Structures are given as structure tokens and as C-alpha cells.
Amino acid sequence: LLLSDRLAGEPEDMSEENDISTEKANCCGSDDHRESVVLEARHKSTEKVMYYSACAEQSSEHPIAKAILTKAEDLGIGQGQTRPLEEVEHFEAEVGKGVKCTVGNVTVHMGNRRCLAANDINVTPGTFDAMEYLENMGRTAVAVSINGRTEAVLGIMDHAKDEAALTVNVLQHVFGIKVHMLTGDNIRTARAVAHDIGIPAANVIADVLPAGKIEYVKRLRSEGERVAMVGDGINDSPALAEADVGIAIGSGTKIAHEAAGIVLVNSKLTDILVAIDLAKTIYLRIRLNFLWALGYNSLAIPVAAGIFYPMTHTALPPFVAAFAMALSSVSVLTSSLSLNRYKPPTFSKKYGRDIRGGELGIEKIGFIASSVKRQEEIIVQCDSMLRNEP
């Protein structure tokens, strides 16, 4: 973990969090997005649609872009493939909407419904039906428009990370922290991922722009909650800066790293648990040191000042008082150095098919940590899982 100066020396910020908000894309989704689906709105060739899509997304590190490029490679499209990609011109990323650019003499738009409306795209029959169909299946729907007319809808399946389910359930059931999901994706896809990892449906905030993420964080803080925000992208940066503690994923953008107070260098969500456990352990040690120093000096200073002299007619020798004072500092330093023996939390996972309608996934989690002082066994579940809802 890399801690910035903003949080150094203030582990209580991390040890007393009540709410954690997370962005869906890289935080909860898997790095493997290869299960992508193409539904054609106008019977155009898949290769043509994927070619222009891959050209538009070739320089992006967003998970959706990675999925599109992977699918394009399966069709022989991409760098080092039979059909190499062209350089694009006039590229522009529209926050919360999508991207647009020019490939040769062709204008390409890719994005959600807001992208179609903002750019006056001619939406052909079947486009919205295809988007809704994909979203009902828990996929992210991306409309592809060529020269101002929708040509196809791409659906990207976002598999939840196992470590996301582990992290979310430990946060909720061991540390008692409420977990929220903030995403610009549609509500159907967001709830599908939230259902899989155990975030309550009521805590899923979808179709939200960067400004909306800031407002949500502000609202939680105004209700007296201490909020940590986890994110990785440019869109998450304002909310990372607004939260009491911002946590950036190591594989995310540089601006997210700058806005956050903590960077998960290994890009593992379970390091959030390590950060909280370490912060609680440090804060407990700080309080212990304070109580020890306060008690020690409350007793030793009066003795050194001669409180017992009227009864014993004996004063404490100066060298003994100096030694006792030095001993106080040494004891606190020794106590602090004992943190070198800190051990990160350990986890165990048990897989099954009972709570996800036959689909294999994590069902039980074992958790041992310094700040918990006992072994916890957690059953992975949320409100929608208990009602067997999608």
C-alpha cells in the first residue's frame, strides 16, 4: 500500500469508516471481458462494425474497450492481425456518454443512450430493443453509430471478481461497513453485478455522472457518515477527492492516483481489507501508547516532584528521575515498533452453487485479522439473493 501525505499520520480516518462507495468497472468487474455479444441492428457485417469499434477504442484502457478489442482480435482485426487498425482523428471522450472520432472519412460514435441523444444520432428501429434485451441479461449495452446512424449494439458481459465478493462481504459482516455501488452503467447491469457479489439492491446507484457521484458522497457525509470511495478512472477522481478517504486501484488512471489518499499498488480489492485492518491496529496502538504514557507520567512526575518527601524525607535522585523519563519514551517506542510484527488478514473461500441458482460462486468466507481477534465465517448473501431475485 502506498499512503500519500494527506493521510499519513491519520490512520483513524481509515479505522472509523462507516460507508464505502465503489465504482463498478475495474473495481468489481473481472479483468476477463471476453464474453462479448454483438447484436446487429441493421444486418451490417459484424466485421465492419467491429473494425470501426476497435479503431475507436484502440487507445483506451477502459474495460469495455478491452472487451471490444479482444472480440475484434477473434475476428482477425487489430494490431498484428490480418486487418490492422487505422489511426483515428478528432477523438473525444464524452464523460458519462461514450466516445466519438473519425476513422478515415467515417464518423464513429460509441456509447449509451445519452451519447445517441447528445449527438443527434439517427436511431434505427431495433436499436433500443437490442439495448434493453442485453441490459436485461446483465450486460453493458454499447450502441455503435457510423456516419450518424446506429449500425449495431455491442453487449459486454462483466463477470464479477471473486475478490469483490470476498471484500464486500467482509466489509459488511465483519467490519460493519455499508457498501454502495456508484456506476454510470444502466441499473439492470449494475444490479446483476451487485447481486453476484452481495451488495444490497438499495445501495446500487446507476446511470450516474461524475457530478452525481460527488453529490452522493456529500449526501452520505451530511448524514454524519464517514465515507471512503474506491475508484480507478477519471470519472471517479472528483468523488475520490471529496470522500474522507479516497482509494484508487493501482491499474487505474494517474489522475485517480493523485486524487486518492491510498493507492492499491497490486490492484487487489482485498488490499482494502488490509488497509482497514492495519489502520485499526495502528490506531489501537496509538491509543494504548497514549494511555500508557499518561498513566506513567501521572504517577512518576509527582514522585519526582517530591510528593512523598514530607513522609519519607527522601528525594528522588535526579539521575533516577532522568532514567525514569527516558524509560517512558523507550517503552512507547518499543510498543510502536511491535507493529513490525503485524500480519495481514488471511482468507479462505468455499465455493458452491446453492445461492446463485446453480451458478458456481463463493458461498462461505473465512476471515482472520489482527483487529478482529477471532476467526469469522461469513455466508455470502444479500437481500436479493435471499429473495432469489436477479
mmCIF file of C-alpha atoms in Angstrom:
data_model
loop_
_atom_site.group_PDB
_atom_site.id
_atom_site.type_symbol
_atom_site.label_atom_id
_atom_site.label_comp_id
_atom_site.label_asym_id
_atom_site.label_seq_id
_atom_site.Cartn_x
_atom_site.Cartn_y
_atom_site.Cartn_z
ATOM 1 C CA LEU A 1 0.000 0.000 0.000
ATOM 2 C CA LEU A 2 1.204 3.468 -0.873
ATOM 3 C CA LEU A 3 -0.101 6.165 1.505
ATOM 4 C CA SER A 4 0.033 9.803 0.441
ATOM 5 C CA ASP A 5 0.977 12.679 2.754
ATOM 6 C CA ARG A 6 -2.661 13.662 3.021
ATOM 7 C CA LEU A 7 -3.430 10.607 5.157
ATOM 8 C CA ALA A 8 -0.047 9.829 6.658
ATOM 9 C CA GLY A 9 -0.291 10.064 10.436
ATOM 10 C CA GLU A 10 -4.101 9.884 10.407
ATOM 11 C CA PRO A 11 -4.993 6.188 10.443
ATOM 12 C CA GLU A 12 -8.192 6.996 12.331
ATOM 13 C CA ASP A 13 -9.639 8.262 9.013
ATOM 14 C CA MET A 14 -9.451 4.708 7.740
ATOM 15 C CA SER A 15 -10.231 2.917 11.008
ATOM 16 C CA GLU A 16 -13.584 4.660 11.546
ATOM 17 C CA GLU A 17 -15.211 4.438 8.101
ATOM 18 C CA ASN A 18 -18.979 3.833 8.072
ATOM 19 C CA ASP A 19 -19.592 3.700 4.311
ATOM 20 C CA ILE A 20 -17.557 2.601 1.326
ATOM 21 C CA SER A 21 -18.630 3.528 -2.190
ATOM 22 C CA THR A 22 -17.151 1.674 -5.141
ATOM 23 C CA GLU A 23 -17.212 2.171 -8.884
ATOM 24 C CA LYS A 24 -18.199 -0.940 -10.850
ATOM 25 C CA ALA A 25 -15.907 -1.237 -13.896
ATOM 26 C CA ASN A 26 -12.441 -2.293 -12.714
ATOM 27 C CA CYS A 27 -13.310 -2.405 -9.016
ATOM 28 C CA CYS A 28 -15.975 -5.123 -9.054
ATOM 29 C CA GLY A 29 -15.690 -6.492 -12.592
ATOM 30 C CA SER A 30 -13.320 -9.163 -13.760
ATOM 31 C CA ASP A 31 -10.271 -8.419 -15.887
ATOM 32 C CA ASP A 32 -11.548 -11.006 -18.375
ATOM 33 C CA HIS A 33 -14.255 -9.425 -20.562
ATOM 34 C CA ARG A 34 -14.011 -11.820 -23.469
ATOM 35 C CA GLU A 35 -17.632 -12.904 -23.361
ATOM 36 C CA SER A 36 -18.914 -10.101 -25.556
ATOM 37 C CA VAL A 37 -22.049 -10.304 -27.692
ATOM 38 C CA VAL A 38 -22.857 -8.486 -30.924
ATOM 39 C CA LEU A 39 -26.485 -7.842 -31.855
ATOM 40 C CA GLU A 40 -26.879 -6.234 -35.254
ATOM 41 C CA ALA A 41 -29.491 -3.526 -35.571
ATOM 42 C CA ARG A 42 -29.222 -3.259 -39.363
ATOM 43 C CA HIS A 43 -27.797 -6.557 -40.631
ATOM 44 C CA LYS A 44 -24.429 -4.996 -41.390
ATOM 45 C CA SER A 45 -21.431 -7.289 -41.305
ATOM 46 C CA THR A 46 -20.046 -7.988 -37.867
ATOM 47 C CA GLU A 47 -16.502 -7.471 -39.150
ATOM 48 C CA LYS A 48 -17.241 -3.942 -40.343
ATOM 49 C CA VAL A 49 -18.862 -2.921 -37.076
ATOM 50 C CA MET A 50 -16.078 -4.464 -35.009
ATOM 51 C CA TYR A 51 -13.413 -2.843 -37.177
ATOM 52 C CA TYR A 52 -14.686 0.691 -36.586
ATOM 53 C CA SER A 53 -15.367 -0.085 -32.924
ATOM 54 C CA ALA A 54 -11.828 -1.384 -32.399
ATOM 55 C CA CYS A 55 -10.320 1.628 -34.168
ATOM 56 C CA ALA A 56 -12.239 3.963 -31.882
ATOM 57 C CA GLU A 57 -11.257 2.105 -28.706
ATOM 58 C CA GLN A 58 -7.665 1.137 -29.542
ATOM 59 C CA SER A 59 -6.017 3.687 -27.228
ATOM 60 C CA SER A 60 -8.403 3.268 -24.313
ATOM 61 C CA GLU A 61 -7.699 1.292 -21.129
ATOM 62 C CA HIS A 62 -11.362 1.076 -20.112
ATOM 63 C CA PRO A 63 -12.693 -2.471 -19.532
ATOM 64 C CA ILE A 64 -15.290 -2.004 -22.287
ATOM 65 C CA ALA A 65 -12.542 -1.077 -24.733
ATOM 66 C CA LYS A 66 -10.537 -4.155 -23.741
ATOM 67 C CA ALA A 67 -13.570 -6.370 -24.370
ATOM 68 C CA ILE A 68 -14.150 -4.869 -27.814
ATOM 69 C CA LEU A 69 -10.506 -5.199 -28.806
ATOM 70 C CA THR A 70 -10.433 -8.821 -27.634
ATOM 71 C CA LYS A 71 -13.537 -9.641 -29.686
ATOM 72 C CA ALA A 72 -12.035 -7.868 -32.701
ATOM 73 C CA GLU A 73 -8.866 -9.970 -32.436
ATOM 74 C CA ASP A 74 -11.025 -13.108 -32.578
ATOM 75 C CA LEU A 75 -12.201 -11.821 -35.970
ATOM 76 C CA GLY A 76 -8.664 -11.084 -37.186
ATOM 77 C CA ILE A 77 -8.919 -7.340 -36.545
ATOM 78 C CA GLY A 78 -6.223 -5.483 -34.642
ATOM 79 C CA GLN A 79 -2.526 -4.767 -34.450
ATOM 80 C CA GLY A 80 -0.610 -7.743 -35.805
ATOM 81 C CA GLN A 81 -3.809 -9.253 -37.230
ATOM 82 C CA THR A 82 -4.888 -9.737 -40.850
ATOM 83 C CA ARG A 83 -6.709 -6.383 -40.766
ATOM 84 C CA PRO A 84 -4.701 -3.770 -38.835
ATOM 85 C CA LEU A 85 -6.365 -0.779 -37.212
ATOM 86 C CA GLU A 86 -6.241 2.764 -38.616
ATOM 87 C CA GLU A 87 -5.237 5.807 -36.632
ATOM 88 C CA VAL A 88 -8.222 7.917 -35.595
ATOM 89 C CA GLU A 89 -8.667 11.668 -35.739
ATOM 90 C CA HIS A 90 -10.717 14.124 -33.692
ATOM 91 C CA PHE A 91 -11.063 11.646 -30.834
ATOM 92 C CA GLU A 92 -13.188 12.886 -27.964
ATOM 93 C CA ALA A 93 -14.318 11.092 -24.812
ATOM 94 C CA GLU A 94 -17.705 12.346 -23.666
ATOM 95 C CA VAL A 95 -17.970 11.948 -19.895
ATOM 96 C CA GLY A 96 -20.782 9.590 -18.945
ATOM 97 C CA LYS A 97 -21.806 9.085 -22.567
ATOM 98 C CA GLY A 98 -19.153 7.441 -24.729
ATOM 99 C CA VAL A 99 -16.587 8.339 -27.375
ATOM 100 C CA LYS A 100 -16.560 9.802 -30.867
ATOM 101 C CA CYS A 101 -13.871 10.017 -33.519
ATOM 102 C CA THR A 102 -13.153 9.908 -37.248
ATOM 103 C CA VAL A 103 -11.707 6.809 -38.916
ATOM 104 C CA GLY A 104 -10.642 7.766 -42.418
ATOM 105 C CA ASN A 105 -13.702 9.541 -43.774
ATOM 106 C CA VAL A 106 -16.105 7.777 -41.417
ATOM 107 C CA THR A 107 -17.516 9.349 -38.257
ATOM 108 C CA VAL A 108 -17.915 6.860 -35.419
ATOM 109 C CA HIS A 109 -19.883 7.273 -32.193
ATOM 110 C CA MET A 110 -19.938 4.651 -29.439
ATOM 111 C CA GLY A 111 -21.844 4.938 -26.185
ATOM 112 C CA ASN A 112 -25.089 4.774 -24.279
ATOM 113 C CA ARG A 113 -28.463 6.435 -24.773
ATOM 114 C CA ARG A 114 -27.090 9.782 -23.615
ATOM 115 C CA CYS A 115 -24.474 9.567 -26.373
ATOM 116 C CA LEU A 116 -27.155 8.974 -29.002
ATOM 117 C CA ALA A 117 -29.258 11.906 -27.778
ATOM 118 C CA ALA A 118 -26.346 14.336 -27.365
ATOM 119 C CA ASN A 119 -25.047 13.760 -30.905
ATOM 120 C CA ASP A 120 -28.418 13.692 -32.722
ATOM 121 C CA ILE A 121 -27.832 10.150 -33.933
ATOM 122 C CA ASN A 122 -30.446 8.652 -36.256
ATOM 123 C CA VAL A 123 -31.588 5.688 -34.150
ATOM 124 C CA THR A 124 -32.695 2.863 -36.433
ATOM 125 C CA PRO A 125 -35.551 0.509 -35.480
ATOM 126 C CA GLY A 126 -34.495 -2.244 -33.143
ATOM 127 C CA THR A 127 -31.621 -0.364 -31.510
ATOM 128 C CA PHE A 128 -33.311 0.380 -28.191
ATOM 129 C CA ASP A 129 -34.908 -3.064 -28.151
ATOM 130 C CA ALA A 130 -31.470 -4.648 -28.546
ATOM 131 C CA MET A 131 -30.031 -2.452 -25.788
ATOM 132 C CA GLU A 132 -32.854 -3.327 -23.408
ATOM 133 C CA TYR A 133 -32.524 -7.030 -24.239
ATOM 134 C CA LEU A 134 -28.812 -7.004 -23.434
ATOM 135 C CA GLU A 135 -29.311 -4.970 -20.246
ATOM 136 C CA ASN A 136 -31.968 -7.403 -19.032
ATOM 137 C CA MET A 137 -29.322 -10.118 -19.414
ATOM 138 C CA GLY A 138 -26.969 -8.121 -17.167
ATOM 139 C CA ARG A 139 -24.758 -6.890 -19.999
ATOM 140 C CA THR A 140 -23.480 -3.393 -20.732
ATOM 141 C CA ALA A 141 -25.058 -2.216 -23.990
ATOM 142 C CA VAL A 142 -22.941 -0.019 -26.284
ATOM 143 C CA ALA A 143 -24.547 1.463 -29.411
ATOM 144 C CA VAL A 144 -22.255 1.812 -32.434
ATOM 145 C CA SER A 145 -23.123 4.590 -34.890
ATOM 146 C CA ILE A 146 -21.446 5.118 -38.239
ATOM 147 C CA ASN A 147 -21.909 8.418 -40.057
ATOM 148 C CA GLY A 148 -24.704 9.468 -37.733
ATOM 149 C CA ARG A 149 -26.748 6.250 -37.952
ATOM 150 C CA THR A 150 -26.841 3.336 -35.490
ATOM 151 C CA GLU A 151 -25.482 0.157 -37.038
ATOM 152 C CA ALA A 152 -25.207 -2.307 -34.123
ATOM 153 C CA VAL A 153 -25.340 -2.776 -30.392
ATOM 154 C CA LEU A 154 -22.494 -4.478 -28.554
ATOM 155 C CA GLY A 155 -23.148 -6.258 -25.265
ATOM 156 C CA ILE A 156 -20.285 -6.774 -22.835
ATOM 157 C CA MET A 157 -20.651 -9.300 -20.038
ATOM 158 C CA ASP A 158 -18.912 -8.137 -16.866
ATOM 159 C CA HIS A 159 -18.053 -11.122 -14.669
ATOM 160 C CA ALA A 160 -17.714 -10.169 -11.030
ATOM 161 C CA LYS A 161 -14.332 -10.753 -9.425
ATOM 162 C CA ASP A 162 -14.214 -13.396 -6.710
ATOM 163 C CA GLU A 163 -12.202 -10.988 -4.609
ATOM 164 C CA ALA A 164 -15.006 -8.417 -4.975
ATOM 165 C CA ALA A 165 -17.490 -10.781 -3.309
ATOM 166 C CA LEU A 166 -14.947 -11.581 -0.607
ATOM 167 C CA THR A 167 -14.134 -7.919 0.054
ATOM 168 C CA VAL A 168 -17.734 -6.711 0.054
ATOM 169 C CA ASN A 169 -18.948 -9.386 2.457
ATOM 170 C CA VAL A 170 -16.064 -8.943 4.908
ATOM 171 C CA LEU A 171 -16.640 -5.184 4.908
ATOM 172 C CA GLN A 172 -20.336 -5.625 5.613
ATOM 173 C CA HIS A 173 -20.381 -8.567 8.009
ATOM 174 C CA VAL A 174 -17.061 -8.245 9.880
ATOM 175 C CA PHE A 175 -16.282 -4.515 9.912
ATOM 176 C CA GLY A 176 -19.936 -3.394 9.826
ATOM 177 C CA ILE A 177 -19.337 -1.030 6.907
ATOM 178 C CA LYS A 178 -22.154 -0.299 4.458
ATOM 179 C CA VAL A 179 -21.114 -0.782 0.832
ATOM 180 C CA HIS A 180 -22.607 1.221 -2.049
ATOM 181 C CA MET A 181 -22.086 0.869 -5.807
ATOM 182 C CA LEU A 182 -21.876 4.021 -7.937
ATOM 183 C CA THR A 183 -21.736 3.497 -11.700
ATOM 184 C CA GLY A 184 -22.541 5.214 -14.961
ATOM 185 C CA ASP A 185 -23.810 1.892 -16.283
ATOM 186 C CA ASN A 186 -27.509 1.040 -16.530
ATOM 187 C CA ILE A 187 -29.411 -0.147 -13.485
ATOM 188 C CA ARG A 188 -30.020 -3.681 -14.802
ATOM 189 C CA THR A 189 -26.327 -4.422 -15.371
ATOM 190 C CA ALA A 190 -25.312 -2.755 -12.108
ATOM 191 C CA ARG A 191 -27.797 -4.785 -10.082
ATOM 192 C CA ALA A 192 -26.711 -8.009 -11.788
ATOM 193 C CA VAL A 193 -23.111 -7.427 -10.660
ATOM 194 C CA ALA A 194 -24.214 -6.213 -7.212
ATOM 195 C CA HIS A 195 -26.390 -9.307 -6.778
ATOM 196 C CA ASP A 196 -23.448 -11.554 -7.615
ATOM 197 C CA ILE A 197 -21.084 -10.020 -5.053
ATOM 198 C CA GLY A 198 -23.565 -9.302 -2.247
ATOM 199 C CA ILE A 199 -24.272 -5.547 -2.391
ATOM 200 C CA PRO A 200 -27.895 -4.780 -1.410
ATOM 201 C CA ALA A 201 -30.009 -3.546 -4.321
ATOM 202 C CA ALA A 202 -30.961 -0.435 -2.335
ATOM 203 C CA ASN A 203 -27.295 0.598 -2.286
ATOM 204 C CA VAL A 204 -26.861 0.468 -6.079
ATOM 205 C CA ILE A 205 -26.790 3.907 -7.726
ATOM 206 C CA ALA A 206 -26.668 3.572 -11.527
ATOM 207 C CA ASP A 207 -26.742 5.888 -14.563
ATOM 208 C CA VAL A 208 -24.824 8.466 -12.541
ATOM 209 C CA LEU A 209 -22.388 11.046 -13.931
ATOM 210 C CA PRO A 210 -19.222 12.197 -12.092
ATOM 211 C CA ALA A 211 -21.113 15.123 -10.560
ATOM 212 C CA GLY A 212 -23.728 12.695 -9.288
ATOM 213 C CA LYS A 213 -21.042 10.622 -7.558
ATOM 214 C CA ILE A 214 -19.822 13.735 -5.746
ATOM 215 C CA GLU A 215 -23.365 14.600 -4.658
ATOM 216 C CA TYR A 216 -23.931 11.101 -3.337
ATOM 217 C CA VAL A 217 -20.718 11.215 -1.309
ATOM 218 C CA LYS A 218 -21.685 14.650 0.025
ATOM 219 C CA ARG A 219 -25.118 13.354 0.984
ATOM 220 C CA LEU A 220 -23.660 10.468 2.971
ATOM 221 C CA ARG A 221 -21.263 12.826 4.735
ATOM 222 C CA SER A 222 -24.074 15.273 5.539
ATOM 223 C CA GLU A 223 -25.873 12.369 7.252
ATOM 224 C CA GLY A 224 -22.907 12.005 9.586
ATOM 225 C CA GLU A 225 -21.264 9.078 7.815
ATOM 226 C CA ARG A 226 -17.512 8.755 7.271
ATOM 227 C CA VAL A 227 -17.087 7.797 3.628
ATOM 228 C CA ALA A 228 -14.364 6.006 1.677
ATOM 229 C CA MET A 229 -14.562 5.989 -2.122
ATOM 230 C CA VAL A 230 -12.919 3.289 -4.259
ATOM 231 C CA GLY A 231 -12.346 4.032 -7.954
ATOM 232 C CA ASP A 232 -9.911 3.828 -10.825
ATOM 233 C CA GLY A 233 -10.939 6.205 -13.595
ATOM 234 C CA ILE A 234 -11.007 9.873 -14.495
ATOM 235 C CA ASN A 235 -14.750 9.943 -13.796
ATOM 236 C CA ASP A 236 -14.130 8.727 -10.248
ATOM 237 C CA SER A 237 -11.457 11.321 -9.394
ATOM 238 C CA PRO A 238 -13.782 14.083 -8.106
ATOM 239 C CA ALA A 239 -15.554 11.649 -5.772
ATOM 240 C CA LEU A 240 -12.199 10.235 -4.624
ATOM 241 C CA ALA A 241 -11.133 13.738 -3.624
ATOM 242 C CA GLU A 242 -14.481 14.507 -1.961
ATOM 243 C CA ALA A 243 -14.597 11.408 0.256
ATOM 244 C CA ASP A 244 -12.995 11.267 3.697
ATOM 245 C CA VAL A 245 -10.658 8.614 2.284
ATOM 246 C CA GLY A 246 -10.079 8.052 -1.445
ATOM 247 C CA ILE A 247 -8.795 4.635 -2.522
ATOM 248 C CA ALA A 248 -7.511 4.228 -6.089
ATOM 249 C CA ILE A 249 -6.895 0.957 -7.906
ATOM 250 C CA GLY A 250 -3.246 0.619 -8.948
ATOM 251 C CA SER A 251 -4.111 -0.211 -12.552
ATOM 252 C CA GLY A 252 -6.274 2.919 -12.804
ATOM 253 C CA THR A 253 -5.506 6.331 -14.231
ATOM 254 C CA LYS A 254 -2.833 8.663 -12.894
ATOM 255 C CA ILE A 255 -5.379 11.364 -12.072
ATOM 256 C CA ALA A 256 -7.234 8.867 -9.870
ATOM 257 C CA HIS A 257 -3.972 8.115 -8.074
ATOM 258 C CA GLU A 258 -3.402 11.833 -7.493
ATOM 259 C CA ALA A 259 -6.930 12.383 -6.162
ATOM 260 C CA ALA A 260 -6.863 9.408 -3.793
ATOM 261 C CA GLY A 261 -5.222 9.122 -0.409
ATOM 262 C CA ILE A 262 -4.418 5.423 -0.792
ATOM 263 C CA VAL A 263 -3.345 3.529 -3.910
ATOM 264 C CA LEU A 264 -3.745 -0.266 -4.063
ATOM 265 C CA VAL A 265 -0.477 -0.965 -5.849
ATOM 266 C CA ASN A 266 -1.300 -4.623 -6.554
ATOM 267 C CA SER A 267 -4.802 -3.732 -7.852
ATOM 268 C CA LYS A 268 -6.298 -6.282 -5.444
ATOM 269 C CA LEU A 269 -9.571 -5.323 -3.790
ATOM 270 C CA THR A 270 -8.683 -7.439 -0.771
ATOM 271 C CA ASP A 271 -5.975 -4.868 -0.004
ATOM 272 C CA ILE A 272 -8.846 -2.615 1.127
ATOM 273 C CA LEU A 273 -9.349 -5.054 3.989
ATOM 274 C CA VAL A 274 -5.618 -4.991 4.732
ATOM 275 C CA ALA A 275 -5.669 -1.170 4.792
ATOM 276 C CA ILE A 276 -8.630 -1.059 7.199
ATOM 277 C CA ASP A 277 -7.223 -3.777 9.450
ATOM 278 C CA LEU A 278 -3.798 -2.088 9.519
ATOM 279 C CA ALA A 279 -5.382 1.300 10.257
ATOM 280 C CA LYS A 280 -7.410 -0.165 13.130
ATOM 281 C CA THR A 281 -4.306 -1.900 14.522
ATOM 282 C CA ILE A 282 -2.231 1.302 14.325
ATOM 283 C CA TYR A 283 -4.991 3.415 15.866
ATOM 284 C CA LEU A 284 -5.394 0.929 18.705
ATOM 285 C CA ARG A 285 -1.633 1.085 19.308
ATOM 286 C CA ILE A 286 -1.712 4.896 19.330
ATOM 287 C CA ARG A 287 -4.424 4.915 21.994
ATOM 288 C CA LEU A 288 -2.581 2.275 24.017
ATOM 289 C CA ASN A 289 0.629 4.324 23.878
ATOM 290 C CA PHE A 290 -1.253 7.454 24.917
ATOM 291 C CA LEU A 291 -2.886 5.736 27.889
ATOM 292 C CA TRP A 292 0.412 4.183 28.971
ATOM 293 C CA ALA A 293 2.317 7.476 28.723
ATOM 294 C CA LEU A 294 -0.475 9.365 30.509
ATOM 295 C CA GLY A 295 -0.636 6.852 33.354
ATOM 296 C CA TYR A 296 3.126 6.524 33.661
ATOM 297 C CA ASN A 297 3.747 10.272 33.801
ATOM 298 C CA SER A 298 0.753 10.900 36.068
ATOM 299 C CA LEU A 299 2.412 8.663 38.646
ATOM 300 C CA ALA A 300 6.102 9.378 38.013
ATOM 301 C CA ILE A 301 6.034 13.192 37.839
ATOM 302 C CA PRO A 302 4.518 13.690 41.325
ATOM 303 C CA VAL A 303 7.048 11.224 42.752
ATOM 304 C CA ALA A 304 9.909 13.106 41.064
ATOM 305 C CA ALA A 305 8.469 16.381 42.385
ATOM 306 C CA GLY A 306 8.736 15.053 45.981
ATOM 307 C CA ILE A 307 5.126 14.210 46.851
ATOM 308 C CA PHE A 308 6.350 11.622 49.378
ATOM 309 C CA TYR A 309 9.161 13.798 50.825
ATOM 310 C CA PRO A 310 7.150 15.023 53.865
ATOM 311 C CA MET A 311 6.634 11.389 54.908
ATOM 312 C CA THR A 312 9.953 9.797 53.927
ATOM 313 C CA HIS A 313 12.272 12.836 53.990
ATOM 314 C CA THR A 314 13.889 11.286 50.923
ATOM 315 C CA ALA A 315 14.012 12.925 47.488
ATOM 316 C CA LEU A 316 14.243 11.026 44.221
ATOM 317 C CA PRO A 317 17.818 11.368 42.881
ATOM 318 C CA PRO A 318 17.996 13.374 39.639
ATOM 319 C CA PHE A 319 19.670 10.560 37.723
ATOM 320 C CA VAL A 320 16.832 8.195 38.699
ATOM 321 C CA ALA A 321 14.241 10.753 37.538
ATOM 322 C CA ALA A 322 16.112 11.182 34.246
ATOM 323 C CA PHE A 323 16.279 7.418 33.776
ATOM 324 C CA ALA A 324 12.546 7.085 34.513
ATOM 325 C CA MET A 325 11.773 9.814 31.953
ATOM 326 C CA ALA A 326 13.887 8.090 29.317
ATOM 327 C CA LEU A 327 12.220 4.788 30.149
ATOM 328 C CA SER A 328 8.838 6.333 29.366
ATOM 329 C CA SER A 329 9.955 7.260 25.840
ATOM 330 C CA VAL A 330 11.668 3.912 25.285
ATOM 331 C CA SER A 331 8.577 1.968 26.361
ATOM 332 C CA VAL A 332 6.335 3.907 23.934
ATOM 333 C CA LEU A 333 8.870 3.456 21.131
ATOM 334 C CA THR A 334 9.114 -0.282 21.839
ATOM 335 C CA SER A 335 5.349 -0.564 21.796
ATOM 336 C CA SER A 336 5.202 1.192 18.399
ATOM 337 C CA LEU A 337 7.974 -0.992 16.956
ATOM 338 C CA SER A 338 5.894 -4.061 17.812
ATOM 339 C CA LEU A 339 3.817 -3.115 14.727
ATOM 340 C CA ASN A 340 6.653 -4.641 12.697
ATOM 341 C CA ARG A 341 5.163 -7.994 13.691
ATOM 342 C CA TYR A 342 1.835 -7.100 12.061
ATOM 343 C CA LYS A 343 0.405 -9.847 9.855
ATOM 344 C CA PRO A 344 -2.148 -9.091 7.104
ATOM 345 C CA PRO A 345 -5.580 -10.741 7.274
ATOM 346 C CA THR A 346 -5.911 -14.261 5.893
ATOM 347 C CA PHE A 347 -8.869 -15.536 3.892
ATOM 348 C CA SER A 348 -10.378 -18.859 2.960
ATOM 349 C CA LYS A 349 -13.117 -19.369 0.337
ATOM 350 C CA LYS A 350 -15.675 -22.106 -0.122
ATOM 351 C CA TYR A 351 -17.436 -22.380 -3.491
ATOM 352 C CA GLY A 352 -20.927 -23.722 -4.176
ATOM 353 C CA ARG A 353 -23.985 -23.485 -6.423
ATOM 354 C CA ASP A 354 -26.800 -23.012 -3.907
ATOM 355 C CA ILE A 355 -27.235 -19.223 -3.633
ATOM 356 C CA ARG A 356 -26.835 -18.286 -7.313
ATOM 357 C CA GLY A 357 -29.364 -20.577 -8.937
ATOM 358 C CA GLY A 358 -26.871 -23.291 -9.859
ATOM 359 C CA GLU A 359 -24.055 -20.966 -10.951
ATOM 360 C CA LEU A 360 -20.708 -21.621 -9.267
ATOM 361 C CA GLY A 361 -19.532 -18.892 -6.919
ATOM 362 C CA ILE A 362 -18.209 -18.085 -3.442
ATOM 363 C CA GLU A 363 -20.655 -19.095 -0.702
ATOM 364 C CA LYS A 364 -18.599 -19.004 2.508
ATOM 365 C CA ILE A 365 -15.604 -16.926 3.575
ATOM 366 C CA GLY A 366 -13.232 -17.500 6.475
ATOM 367 C CA PHE A 367 -11.516 -14.351 7.802
ATOM 368 C CA ILE A 368 -8.796 -13.895 10.429
ATOM 369 C CA ALA A 369 -7.333 -10.443 11.174
ATOM 370 C CA SER A 370 -5.387 -8.619 13.890
ATOM 371 C CA SER A 371 -8.168 -6.104 14.550
ATOM 372 C CA VAL A 372 -10.916 -8.734 14.802
ATOM 373 C CA LYS A 373 -9.197 -11.056 17.328
ATOM 374 C CA ARG A 374 -11.309 -14.032 16.275
ATOM 375 C CA GLN A 375 -11.981 -16.148 13.227
ATOM 376 C CA GLU A 376 -15.093 -15.170 11.303
ATOM 377 C CA GLU A 377 -17.074 -17.401 8.957
ATOM 378 C CA ILE A 378 -19.296 -15.415 6.621
ATOM 379 C CA ILE A 379 -22.130 -16.681 4.452
ATOM 380 C CA VAL A 380 -22.128 -14.682 1.202
ATOM 381 C CA GLN A 381 -25.575 -13.212 0.720
ATOM 382 C CA CYS A 382 -27.553 -10.036 0.164
ATOM 383 C CA ASP A 383 -31.231 -9.122 0.199
ATOM 384 C CA SER A 384 -31.824 -10.024 -3.460
ATOM 385 C CA MET A 385 -30.000 -13.364 -3.053
ATOM 386 C CA LEU A 386 -32.247 -14.252 -0.116
ATOM 387 C CA ARG A 387 -35.329 -13.496 -2.234
ATOM 388 C CA ASN A 388 -33.758 -15.289 -5.218
ATOM 389 C CA GLU A 389 -34.172 -12.174 -7.364
ATOM 390 C CA PRO A 390 -31.962 -11.219 -10.337
#
